[in-house]
PDB file of C-alpha atoms in Angstrom:
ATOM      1  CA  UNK A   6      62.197  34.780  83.863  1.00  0.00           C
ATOM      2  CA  UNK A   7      62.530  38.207  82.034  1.00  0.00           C
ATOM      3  CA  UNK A   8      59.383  37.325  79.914  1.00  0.00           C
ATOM      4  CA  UNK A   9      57.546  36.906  82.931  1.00  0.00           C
ATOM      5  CA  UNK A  10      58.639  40.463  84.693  1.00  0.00           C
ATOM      6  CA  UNK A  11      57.642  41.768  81.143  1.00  0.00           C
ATOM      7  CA  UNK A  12      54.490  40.448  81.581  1.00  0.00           C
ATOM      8  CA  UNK A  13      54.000  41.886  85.292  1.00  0.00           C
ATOM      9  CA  UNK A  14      55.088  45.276  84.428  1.00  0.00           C
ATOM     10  CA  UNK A  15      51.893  46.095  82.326  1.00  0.00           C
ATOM     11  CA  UNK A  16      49.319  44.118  84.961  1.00  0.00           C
ATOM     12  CA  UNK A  17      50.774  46.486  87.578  1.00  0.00           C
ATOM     13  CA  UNK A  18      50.412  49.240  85.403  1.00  0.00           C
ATOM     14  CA  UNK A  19      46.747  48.927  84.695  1.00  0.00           C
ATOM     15  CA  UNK A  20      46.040  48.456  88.399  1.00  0.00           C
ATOM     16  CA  UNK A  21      47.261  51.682  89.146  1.00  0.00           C
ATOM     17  CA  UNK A  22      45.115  53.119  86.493  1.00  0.00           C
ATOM     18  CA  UNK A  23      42.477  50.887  87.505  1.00  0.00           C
ATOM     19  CA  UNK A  24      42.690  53.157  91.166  1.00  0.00           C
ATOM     20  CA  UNK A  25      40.137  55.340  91.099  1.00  0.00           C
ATOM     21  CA  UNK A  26      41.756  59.600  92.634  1.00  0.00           C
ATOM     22  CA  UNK A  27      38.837  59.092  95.201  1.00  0.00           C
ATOM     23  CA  UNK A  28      40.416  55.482  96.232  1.00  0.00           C
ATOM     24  CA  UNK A  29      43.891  56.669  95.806  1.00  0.00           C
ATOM     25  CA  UNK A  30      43.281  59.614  98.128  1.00  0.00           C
ATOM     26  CA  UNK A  31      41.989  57.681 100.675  1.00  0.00           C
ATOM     27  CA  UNK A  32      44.863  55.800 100.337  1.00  0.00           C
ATOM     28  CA  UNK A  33      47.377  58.724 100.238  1.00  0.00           C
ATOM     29  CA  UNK A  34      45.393  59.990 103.493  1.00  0.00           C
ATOM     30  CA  UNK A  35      45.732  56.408 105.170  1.00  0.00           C
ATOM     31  CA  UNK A  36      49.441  56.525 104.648  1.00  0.00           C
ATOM     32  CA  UNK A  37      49.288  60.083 106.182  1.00  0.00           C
ATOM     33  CA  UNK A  38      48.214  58.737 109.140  1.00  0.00           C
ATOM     34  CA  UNK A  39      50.239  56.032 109.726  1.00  0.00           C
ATOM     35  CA  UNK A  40      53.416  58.227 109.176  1.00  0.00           C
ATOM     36  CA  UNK A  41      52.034  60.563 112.140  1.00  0.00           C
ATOM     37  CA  UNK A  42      51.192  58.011 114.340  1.00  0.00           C
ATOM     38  CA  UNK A  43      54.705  56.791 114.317  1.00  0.00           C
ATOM     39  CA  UNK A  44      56.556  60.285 114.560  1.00  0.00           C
ATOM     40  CA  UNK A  45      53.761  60.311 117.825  1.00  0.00           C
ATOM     41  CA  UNK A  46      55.187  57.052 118.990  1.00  0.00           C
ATOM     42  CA  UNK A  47      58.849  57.734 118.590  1.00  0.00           C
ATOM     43  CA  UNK A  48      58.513  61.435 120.539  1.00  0.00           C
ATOM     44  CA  UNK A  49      56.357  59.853 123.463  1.00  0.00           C
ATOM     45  CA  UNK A  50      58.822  56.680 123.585  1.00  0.00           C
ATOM     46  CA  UNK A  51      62.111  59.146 123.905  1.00  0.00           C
ATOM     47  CA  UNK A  52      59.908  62.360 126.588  1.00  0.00           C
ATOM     48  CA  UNK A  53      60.807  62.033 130.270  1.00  0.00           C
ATOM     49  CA  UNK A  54      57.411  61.755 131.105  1.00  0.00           C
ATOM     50  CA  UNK A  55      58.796  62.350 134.793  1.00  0.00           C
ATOM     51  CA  UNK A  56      60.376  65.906 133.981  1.00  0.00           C
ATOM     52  CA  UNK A  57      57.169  67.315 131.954  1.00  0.00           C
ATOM     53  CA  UNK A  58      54.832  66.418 134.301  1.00  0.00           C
ATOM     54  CA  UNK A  59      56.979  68.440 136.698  1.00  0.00           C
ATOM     55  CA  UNK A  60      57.967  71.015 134.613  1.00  0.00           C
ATOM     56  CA  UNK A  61      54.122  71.275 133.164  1.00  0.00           C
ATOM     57  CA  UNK A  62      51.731  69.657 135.417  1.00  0.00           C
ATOM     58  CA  UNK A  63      53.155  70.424 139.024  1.00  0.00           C
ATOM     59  CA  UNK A  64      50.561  70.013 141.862  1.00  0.00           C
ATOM     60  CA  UNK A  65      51.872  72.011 144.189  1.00  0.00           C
ATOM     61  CA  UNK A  66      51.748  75.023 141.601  1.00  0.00           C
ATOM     62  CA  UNK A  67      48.678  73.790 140.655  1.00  0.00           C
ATOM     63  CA  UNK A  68      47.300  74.270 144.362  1.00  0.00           C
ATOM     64  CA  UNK A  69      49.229  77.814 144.403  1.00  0.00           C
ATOM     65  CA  UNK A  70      47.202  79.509 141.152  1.00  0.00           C
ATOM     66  CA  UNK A  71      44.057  77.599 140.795  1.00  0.00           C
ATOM     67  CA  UNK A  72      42.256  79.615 143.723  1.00  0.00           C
ATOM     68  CA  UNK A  73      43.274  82.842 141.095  1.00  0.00           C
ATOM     69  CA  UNK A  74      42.116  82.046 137.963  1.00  0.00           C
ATOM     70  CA  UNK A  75      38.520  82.726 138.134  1.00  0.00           C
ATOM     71  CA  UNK A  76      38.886  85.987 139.403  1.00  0.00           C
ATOM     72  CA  UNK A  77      41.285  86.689 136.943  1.00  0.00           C
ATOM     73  CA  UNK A  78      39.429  85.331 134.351  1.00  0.00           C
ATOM     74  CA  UNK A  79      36.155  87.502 135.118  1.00  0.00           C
ATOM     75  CA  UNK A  80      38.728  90.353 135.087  1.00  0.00           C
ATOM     76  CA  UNK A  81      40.277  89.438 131.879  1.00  0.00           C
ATOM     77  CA  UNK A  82      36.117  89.303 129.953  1.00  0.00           C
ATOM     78  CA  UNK A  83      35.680  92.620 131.657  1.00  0.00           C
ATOM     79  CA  UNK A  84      38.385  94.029 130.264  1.00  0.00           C
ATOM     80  CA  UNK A  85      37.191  92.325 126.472  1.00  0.00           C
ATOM     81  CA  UNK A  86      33.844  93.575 126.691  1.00  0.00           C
ATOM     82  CA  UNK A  87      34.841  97.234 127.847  1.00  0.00           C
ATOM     83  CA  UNK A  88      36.874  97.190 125.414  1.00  0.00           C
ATOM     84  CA  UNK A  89      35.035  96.026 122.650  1.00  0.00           C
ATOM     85  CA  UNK A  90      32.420  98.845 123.620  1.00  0.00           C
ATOM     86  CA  UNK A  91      34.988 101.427 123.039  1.00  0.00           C
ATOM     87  CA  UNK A  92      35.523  99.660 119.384  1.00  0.00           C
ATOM     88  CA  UNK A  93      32.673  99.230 117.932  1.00  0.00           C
ATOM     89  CA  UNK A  94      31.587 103.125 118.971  1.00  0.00           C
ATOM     90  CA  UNK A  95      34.642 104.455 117.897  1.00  0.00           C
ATOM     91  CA  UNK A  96      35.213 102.003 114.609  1.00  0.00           C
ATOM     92  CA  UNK A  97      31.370 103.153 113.647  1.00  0.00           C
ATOM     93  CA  UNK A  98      32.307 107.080 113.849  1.00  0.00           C
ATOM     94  CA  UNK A  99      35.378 105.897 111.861  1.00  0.00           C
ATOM     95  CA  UNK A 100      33.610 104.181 109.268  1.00  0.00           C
ATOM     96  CA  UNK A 101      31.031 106.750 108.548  1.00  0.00           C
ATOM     97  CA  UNK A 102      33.807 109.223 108.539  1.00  0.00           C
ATOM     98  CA  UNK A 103      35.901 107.476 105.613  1.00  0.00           C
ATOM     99  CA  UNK A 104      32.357 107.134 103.772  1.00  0.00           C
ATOM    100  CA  UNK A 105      31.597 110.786 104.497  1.00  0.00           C
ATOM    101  CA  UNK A 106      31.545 113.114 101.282  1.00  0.00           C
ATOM    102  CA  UNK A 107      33.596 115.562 103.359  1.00  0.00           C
ATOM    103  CA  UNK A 108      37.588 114.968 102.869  1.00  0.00           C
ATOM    104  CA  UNK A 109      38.502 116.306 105.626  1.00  0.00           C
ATOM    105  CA  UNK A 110      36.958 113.901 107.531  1.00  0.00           C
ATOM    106  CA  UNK A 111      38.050 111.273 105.238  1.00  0.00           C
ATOM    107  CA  UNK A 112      41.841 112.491 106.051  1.00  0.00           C
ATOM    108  CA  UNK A 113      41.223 112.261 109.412  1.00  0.00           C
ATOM    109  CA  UNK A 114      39.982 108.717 109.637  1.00  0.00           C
ATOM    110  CA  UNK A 115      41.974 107.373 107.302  1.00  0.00           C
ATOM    111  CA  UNK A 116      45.103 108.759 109.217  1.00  0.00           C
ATOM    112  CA  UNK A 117      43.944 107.611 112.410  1.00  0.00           C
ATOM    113  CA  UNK A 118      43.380 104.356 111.250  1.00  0.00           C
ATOM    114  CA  UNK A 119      46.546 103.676 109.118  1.00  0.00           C
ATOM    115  CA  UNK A 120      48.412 104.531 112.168  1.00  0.00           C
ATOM    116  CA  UNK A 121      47.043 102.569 114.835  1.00  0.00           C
ATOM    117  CA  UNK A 122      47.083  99.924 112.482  1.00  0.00           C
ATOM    118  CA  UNK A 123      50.329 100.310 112.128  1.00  0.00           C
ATOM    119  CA  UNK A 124      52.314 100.351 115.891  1.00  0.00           C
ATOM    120  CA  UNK A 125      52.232  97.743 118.017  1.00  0.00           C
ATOM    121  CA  UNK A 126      49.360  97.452 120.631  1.00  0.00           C
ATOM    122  CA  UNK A 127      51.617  97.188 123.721  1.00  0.00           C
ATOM    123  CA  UNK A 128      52.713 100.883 122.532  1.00  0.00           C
ATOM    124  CA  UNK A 129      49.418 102.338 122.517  1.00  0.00           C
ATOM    125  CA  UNK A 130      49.055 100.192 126.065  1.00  0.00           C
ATOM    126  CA  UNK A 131      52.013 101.444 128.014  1.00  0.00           C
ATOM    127  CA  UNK A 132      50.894 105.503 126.347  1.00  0.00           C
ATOM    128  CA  UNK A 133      47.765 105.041 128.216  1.00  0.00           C
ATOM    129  CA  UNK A 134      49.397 103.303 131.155  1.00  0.00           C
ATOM    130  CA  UNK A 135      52.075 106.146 131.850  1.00  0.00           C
ATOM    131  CA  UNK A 136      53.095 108.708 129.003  1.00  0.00           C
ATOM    132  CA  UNK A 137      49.319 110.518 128.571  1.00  0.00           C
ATOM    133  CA  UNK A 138      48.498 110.339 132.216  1.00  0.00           C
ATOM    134  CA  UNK A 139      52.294 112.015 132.887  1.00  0.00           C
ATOM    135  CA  UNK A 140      52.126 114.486 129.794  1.00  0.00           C
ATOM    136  CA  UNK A 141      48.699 115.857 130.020  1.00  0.00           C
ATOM    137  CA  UNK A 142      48.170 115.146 133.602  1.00  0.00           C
ATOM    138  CA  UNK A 143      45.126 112.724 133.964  1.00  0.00           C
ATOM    139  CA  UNK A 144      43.915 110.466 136.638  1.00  0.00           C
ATOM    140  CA  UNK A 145      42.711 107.142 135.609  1.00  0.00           C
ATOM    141  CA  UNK A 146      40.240 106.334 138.526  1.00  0.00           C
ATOM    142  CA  UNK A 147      39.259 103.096 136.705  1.00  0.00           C
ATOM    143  CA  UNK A 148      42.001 100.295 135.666  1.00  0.00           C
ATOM    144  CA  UNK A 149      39.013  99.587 133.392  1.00  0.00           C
ATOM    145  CA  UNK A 150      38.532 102.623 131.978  1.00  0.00           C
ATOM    146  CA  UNK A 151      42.283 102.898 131.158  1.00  0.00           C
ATOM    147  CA  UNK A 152      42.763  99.647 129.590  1.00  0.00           C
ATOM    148  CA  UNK A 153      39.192 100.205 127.427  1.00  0.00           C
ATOM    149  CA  UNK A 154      40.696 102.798 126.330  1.00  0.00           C
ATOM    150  CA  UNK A 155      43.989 101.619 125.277  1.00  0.00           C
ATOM    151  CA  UNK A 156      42.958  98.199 123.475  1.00  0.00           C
ATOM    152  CA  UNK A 157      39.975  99.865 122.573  1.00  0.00           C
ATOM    153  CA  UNK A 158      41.325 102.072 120.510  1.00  0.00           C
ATOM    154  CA  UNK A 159      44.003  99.989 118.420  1.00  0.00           C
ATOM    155  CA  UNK A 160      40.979  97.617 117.955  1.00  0.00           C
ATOM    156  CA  UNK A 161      38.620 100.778 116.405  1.00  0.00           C
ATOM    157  CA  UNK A 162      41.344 100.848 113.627  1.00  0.00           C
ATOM    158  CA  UNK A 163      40.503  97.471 112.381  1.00  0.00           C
ATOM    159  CA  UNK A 164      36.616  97.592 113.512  1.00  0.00           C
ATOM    160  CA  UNK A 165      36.331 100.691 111.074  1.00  0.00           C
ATOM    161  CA  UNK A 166      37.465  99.065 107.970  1.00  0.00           C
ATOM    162  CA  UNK A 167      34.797  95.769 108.867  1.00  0.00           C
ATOM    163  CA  UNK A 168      32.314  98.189 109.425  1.00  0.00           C
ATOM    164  CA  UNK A 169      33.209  99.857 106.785  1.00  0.00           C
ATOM    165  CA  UNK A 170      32.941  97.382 104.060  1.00  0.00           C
ATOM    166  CA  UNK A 171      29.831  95.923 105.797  1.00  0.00           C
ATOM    167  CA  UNK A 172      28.100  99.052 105.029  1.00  0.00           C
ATOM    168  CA  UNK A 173      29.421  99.298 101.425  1.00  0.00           C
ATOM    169  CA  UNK A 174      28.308  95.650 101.444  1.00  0.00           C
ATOM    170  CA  UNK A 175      24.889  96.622 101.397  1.00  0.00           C
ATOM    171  CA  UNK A 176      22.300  96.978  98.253  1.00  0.00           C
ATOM    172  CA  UNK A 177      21.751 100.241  96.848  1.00  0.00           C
ATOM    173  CA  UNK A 178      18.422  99.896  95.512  1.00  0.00           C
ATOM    174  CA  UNK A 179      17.493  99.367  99.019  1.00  0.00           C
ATOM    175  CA  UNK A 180      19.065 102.853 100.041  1.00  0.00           C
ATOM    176  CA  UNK A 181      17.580 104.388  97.079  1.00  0.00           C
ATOM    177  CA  UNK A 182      14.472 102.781  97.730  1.00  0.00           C
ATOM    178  CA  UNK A 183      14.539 104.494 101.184  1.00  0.00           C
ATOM    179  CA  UNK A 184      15.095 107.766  99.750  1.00  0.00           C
ATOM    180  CA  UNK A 185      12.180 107.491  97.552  1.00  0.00           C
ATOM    181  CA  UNK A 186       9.811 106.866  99.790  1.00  0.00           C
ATOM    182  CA  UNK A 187      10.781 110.135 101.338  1.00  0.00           C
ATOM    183  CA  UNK A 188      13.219 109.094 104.237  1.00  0.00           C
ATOM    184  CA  UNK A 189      16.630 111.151 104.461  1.00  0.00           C
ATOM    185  CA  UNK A 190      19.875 110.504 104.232  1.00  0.00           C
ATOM    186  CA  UNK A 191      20.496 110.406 107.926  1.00  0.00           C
ATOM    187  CA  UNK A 192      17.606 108.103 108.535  1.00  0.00           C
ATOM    188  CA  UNK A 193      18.295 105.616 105.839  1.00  0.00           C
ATOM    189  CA  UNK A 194      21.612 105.275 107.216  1.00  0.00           C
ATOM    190  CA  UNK A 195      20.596 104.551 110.747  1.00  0.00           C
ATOM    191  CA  UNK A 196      17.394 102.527 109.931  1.00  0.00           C
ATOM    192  CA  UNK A 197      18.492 100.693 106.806  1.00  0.00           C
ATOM    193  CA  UNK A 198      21.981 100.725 106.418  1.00  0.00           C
ATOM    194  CA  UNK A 199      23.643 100.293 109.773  1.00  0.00           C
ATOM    195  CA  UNK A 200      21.585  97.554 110.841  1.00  0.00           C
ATOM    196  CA  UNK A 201      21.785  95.805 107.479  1.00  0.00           C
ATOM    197  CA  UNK A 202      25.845  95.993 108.052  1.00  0.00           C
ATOM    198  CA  UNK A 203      26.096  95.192 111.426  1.00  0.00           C
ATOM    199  CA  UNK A 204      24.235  91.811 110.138  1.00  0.00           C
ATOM    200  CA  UNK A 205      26.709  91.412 107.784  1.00  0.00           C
ATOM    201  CA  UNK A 206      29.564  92.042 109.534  1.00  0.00           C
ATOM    202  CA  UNK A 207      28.074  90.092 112.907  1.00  0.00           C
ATOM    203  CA  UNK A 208      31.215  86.845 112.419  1.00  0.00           C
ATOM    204  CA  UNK A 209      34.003  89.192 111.528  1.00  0.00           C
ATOM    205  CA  UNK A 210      32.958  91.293 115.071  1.00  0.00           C
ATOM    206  CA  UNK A 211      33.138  88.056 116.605  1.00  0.00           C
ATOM    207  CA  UNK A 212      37.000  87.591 115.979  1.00  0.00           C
ATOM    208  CA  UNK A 213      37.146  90.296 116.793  1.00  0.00           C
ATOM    209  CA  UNK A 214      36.364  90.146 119.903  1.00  0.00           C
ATOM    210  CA  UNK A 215      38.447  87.030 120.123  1.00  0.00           C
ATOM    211  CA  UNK A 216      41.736  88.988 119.394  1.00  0.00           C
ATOM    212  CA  UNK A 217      40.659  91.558 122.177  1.00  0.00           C
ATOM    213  CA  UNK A 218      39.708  88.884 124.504  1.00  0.00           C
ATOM    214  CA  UNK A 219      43.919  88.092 123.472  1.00  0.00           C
ATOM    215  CA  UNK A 220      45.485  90.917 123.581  1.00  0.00           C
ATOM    216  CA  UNK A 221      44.540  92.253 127.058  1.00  0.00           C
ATOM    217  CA  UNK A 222      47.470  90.009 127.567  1.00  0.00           C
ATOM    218  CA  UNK A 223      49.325  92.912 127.175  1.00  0.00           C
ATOM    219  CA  UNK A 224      48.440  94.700 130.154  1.00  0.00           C
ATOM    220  CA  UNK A 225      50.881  92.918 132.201  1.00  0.00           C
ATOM    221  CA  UNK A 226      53.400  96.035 132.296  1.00  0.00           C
ATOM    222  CA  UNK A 227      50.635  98.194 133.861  1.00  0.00           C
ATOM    223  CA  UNK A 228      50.707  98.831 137.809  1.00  0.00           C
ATOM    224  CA  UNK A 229      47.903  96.443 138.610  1.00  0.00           C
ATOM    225  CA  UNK A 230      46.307  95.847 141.905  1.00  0.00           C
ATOM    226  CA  UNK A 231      46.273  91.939 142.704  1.00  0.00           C
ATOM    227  CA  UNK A 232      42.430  92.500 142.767  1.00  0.00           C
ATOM    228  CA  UNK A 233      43.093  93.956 138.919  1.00  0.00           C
ATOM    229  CA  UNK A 234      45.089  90.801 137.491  1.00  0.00           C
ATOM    230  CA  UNK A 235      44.029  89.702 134.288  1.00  0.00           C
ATOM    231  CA  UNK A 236      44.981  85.966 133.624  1.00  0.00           C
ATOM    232  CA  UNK A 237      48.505  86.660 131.828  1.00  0.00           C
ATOM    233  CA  UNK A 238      49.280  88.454 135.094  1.00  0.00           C
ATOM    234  CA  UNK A 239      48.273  85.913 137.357  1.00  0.00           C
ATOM    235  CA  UNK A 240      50.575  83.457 135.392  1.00  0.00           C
ATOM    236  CA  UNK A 241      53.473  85.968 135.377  1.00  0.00           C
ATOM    237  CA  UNK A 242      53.520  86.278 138.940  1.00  0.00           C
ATOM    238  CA  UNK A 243      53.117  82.754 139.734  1.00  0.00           C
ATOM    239  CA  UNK A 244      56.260  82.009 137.285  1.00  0.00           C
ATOM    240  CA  UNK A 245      58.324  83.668 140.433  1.00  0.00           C
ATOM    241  CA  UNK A 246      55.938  82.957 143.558  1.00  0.00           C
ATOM    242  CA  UNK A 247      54.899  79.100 142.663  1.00  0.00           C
ATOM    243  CA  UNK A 248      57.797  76.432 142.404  1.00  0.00           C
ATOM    244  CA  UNK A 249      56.198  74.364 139.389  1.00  0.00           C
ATOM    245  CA  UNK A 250      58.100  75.414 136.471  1.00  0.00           C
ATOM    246  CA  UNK A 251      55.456  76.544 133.522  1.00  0.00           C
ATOM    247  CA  UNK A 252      52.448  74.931 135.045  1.00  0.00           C
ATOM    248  CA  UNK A 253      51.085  78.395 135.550  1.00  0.00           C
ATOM    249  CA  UNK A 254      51.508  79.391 132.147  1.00  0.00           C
ATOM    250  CA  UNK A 255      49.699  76.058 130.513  1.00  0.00           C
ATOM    251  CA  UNK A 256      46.575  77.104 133.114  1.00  0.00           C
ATOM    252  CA  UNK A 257      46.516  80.234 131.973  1.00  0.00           C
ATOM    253  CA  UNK A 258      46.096  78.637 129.016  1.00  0.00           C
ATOM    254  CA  UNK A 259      43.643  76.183 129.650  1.00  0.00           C
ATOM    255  CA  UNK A 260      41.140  79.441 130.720  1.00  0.00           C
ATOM    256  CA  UNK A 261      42.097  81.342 127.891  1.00  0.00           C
ATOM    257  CA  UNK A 262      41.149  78.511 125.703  1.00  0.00           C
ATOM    258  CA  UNK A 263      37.475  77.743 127.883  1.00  0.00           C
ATOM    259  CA  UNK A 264      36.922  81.222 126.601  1.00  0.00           C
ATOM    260  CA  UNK A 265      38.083  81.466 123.380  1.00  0.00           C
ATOM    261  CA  UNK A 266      36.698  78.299 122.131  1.00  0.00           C
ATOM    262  CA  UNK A 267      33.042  78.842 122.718  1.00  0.00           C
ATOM    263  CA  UNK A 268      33.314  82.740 120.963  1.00  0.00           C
ATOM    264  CA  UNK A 269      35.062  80.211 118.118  1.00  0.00           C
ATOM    265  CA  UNK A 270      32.232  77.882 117.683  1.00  0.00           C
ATOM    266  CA  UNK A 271      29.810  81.306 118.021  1.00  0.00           C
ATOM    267  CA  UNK A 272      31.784  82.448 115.377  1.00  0.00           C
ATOM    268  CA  UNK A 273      31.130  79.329 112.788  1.00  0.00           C
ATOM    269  CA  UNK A 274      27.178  79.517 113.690  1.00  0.00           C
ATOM    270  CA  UNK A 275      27.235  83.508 112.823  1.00  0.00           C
ATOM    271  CA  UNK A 276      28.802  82.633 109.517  1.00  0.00           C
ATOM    272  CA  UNK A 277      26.072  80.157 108.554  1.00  0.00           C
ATOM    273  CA  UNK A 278      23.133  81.993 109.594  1.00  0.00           C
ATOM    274  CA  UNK A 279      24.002  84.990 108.038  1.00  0.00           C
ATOM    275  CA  UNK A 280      25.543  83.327 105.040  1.00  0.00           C
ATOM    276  CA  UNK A 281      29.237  85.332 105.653  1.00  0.00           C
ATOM    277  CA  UNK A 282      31.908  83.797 103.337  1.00  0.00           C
ATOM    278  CA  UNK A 283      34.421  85.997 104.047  1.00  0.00           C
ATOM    279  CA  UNK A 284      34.286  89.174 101.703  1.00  0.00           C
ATOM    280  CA  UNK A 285      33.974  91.713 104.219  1.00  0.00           C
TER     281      UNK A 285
END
């Protein structure tokens, strides 16, 4: 009997070796799977199925917000894509200035972006919302204005440095090729350069959009009109005005995803056509 488990033990052994990795990976994968779908099968055999739906998927609440969240989801891309203006005009004066040969202006940039990228947004938010407006006395006549402002310019810290490296990203023999053929330095950089690195840096812009589109979450301490609510405030309020638990905060959800999702996929087909791999 021993002579014959002595005799299994090396069959079994050159099986194994016999496995090729691309065999035993699918195998190690297949295993993966199975383990997963059980752990799925245990948590949906122990959920009250009852409660979540309640908790989660309540009708009534449903009823309550739905009629909201389009408005507040126009509001909420409005407030992305003013924004995002404010950004990418104020990250581009930023990025030139840290490039500049003049230090001082290198100083300056380089302060103003180390320390915006270094508080919290919802800081520079509430500032904008009530500190500047009580300390220097200014009038926000448009929410929009205000909140383009504020996101914008936490969001200029980080759209500098991409801008930044996009332009560094670009060839100089095609900048001193410019020069030669007479142009100056000013021109080169706006008909050469800039539009070379705005190529370059067209997937990284996209995310960051993305995060804007995200963070005017944060908005929700500001005195808004109900005509002004973004879709975080919407859900807020309904948390307290609509009895369905957090069904208001997984439809929030839902249309922050249905935004997000297609500026994702944008995001992918940016970095193939313009070959990005993620050094800028």
């Amino acid at each position: 009997m021993s002579s014959e488990r002595t005799d299994a033990r090396p069959a079994l052994a050159a099986g194994r070796a016999r496995m090729s990795p691309r065999r035993r990976a699918i195998l190690s994968r297949r295993i993966q799977y199975v383990v997963i779908v059980l752990v799925l099968v245990a948590l949906a055999s122990t959920a009250d199925w009852g409660a979540l739906g309640e908790r989660f998927l309540n009708r009534e609440a449903i009823e309550y917000i739905a009629p909201r969240l389009p408005h507040a989801a126009l509001n909420t891309v409005v407030y992305t894509i003013s924004a995002f203006a404010v950004s990418i005009t104020l990250g581009l004066v930023l990025a030139l200035m840290k490039l500049s040969s003049v230090r001082f202006y290198r100083i300056l940039a380089t302060g103003y972006v180390e320390f915006f990228r270094g508080i919290p947004a919802i800081l520079v938010v509430f500032a904008f919302g009530y500190a500047i407006p009580a300390a220097f006395e200014i009038r926000f006549e448009s929410i929009v204005l205000q909140i383009a402002l504020a996101l914008g310019s936490v969001s200029a810290a980080y759209t500098a440095e991409t801008i930044r490296a996009g332009i560094q990203a670009v060839p100089k023999g095609q900048v001193e090729a410019s020069r030669s053929l007479g142009m100056s330095s000013g021109a080169t950089l706006r008909h050469v350069v800039v539009p070379q690195a705005f190529r370059i840096v067209l997937p990284p812009m996209t995310n960051e959009v993305v995060l804007l589109l995200k963070d005017t979450s944060l908005i929700f301490g500001l005195g808004l009109a109900l005509s002004d609510f973004d879709l975080t405030k919407v859900g807020r309020a309904a948390l307290s005005e609509a009895g369905g638990g957090l069904t208001a905060i997984v439809l929030v959800g839902l249309m922050y995803l249905l935004i997000t999702i297609p500026l994702s996929s944008l995001t992918r087909w940016l970095e193939r056509t313009t070959g990005y791999k993620g050094h800028v």
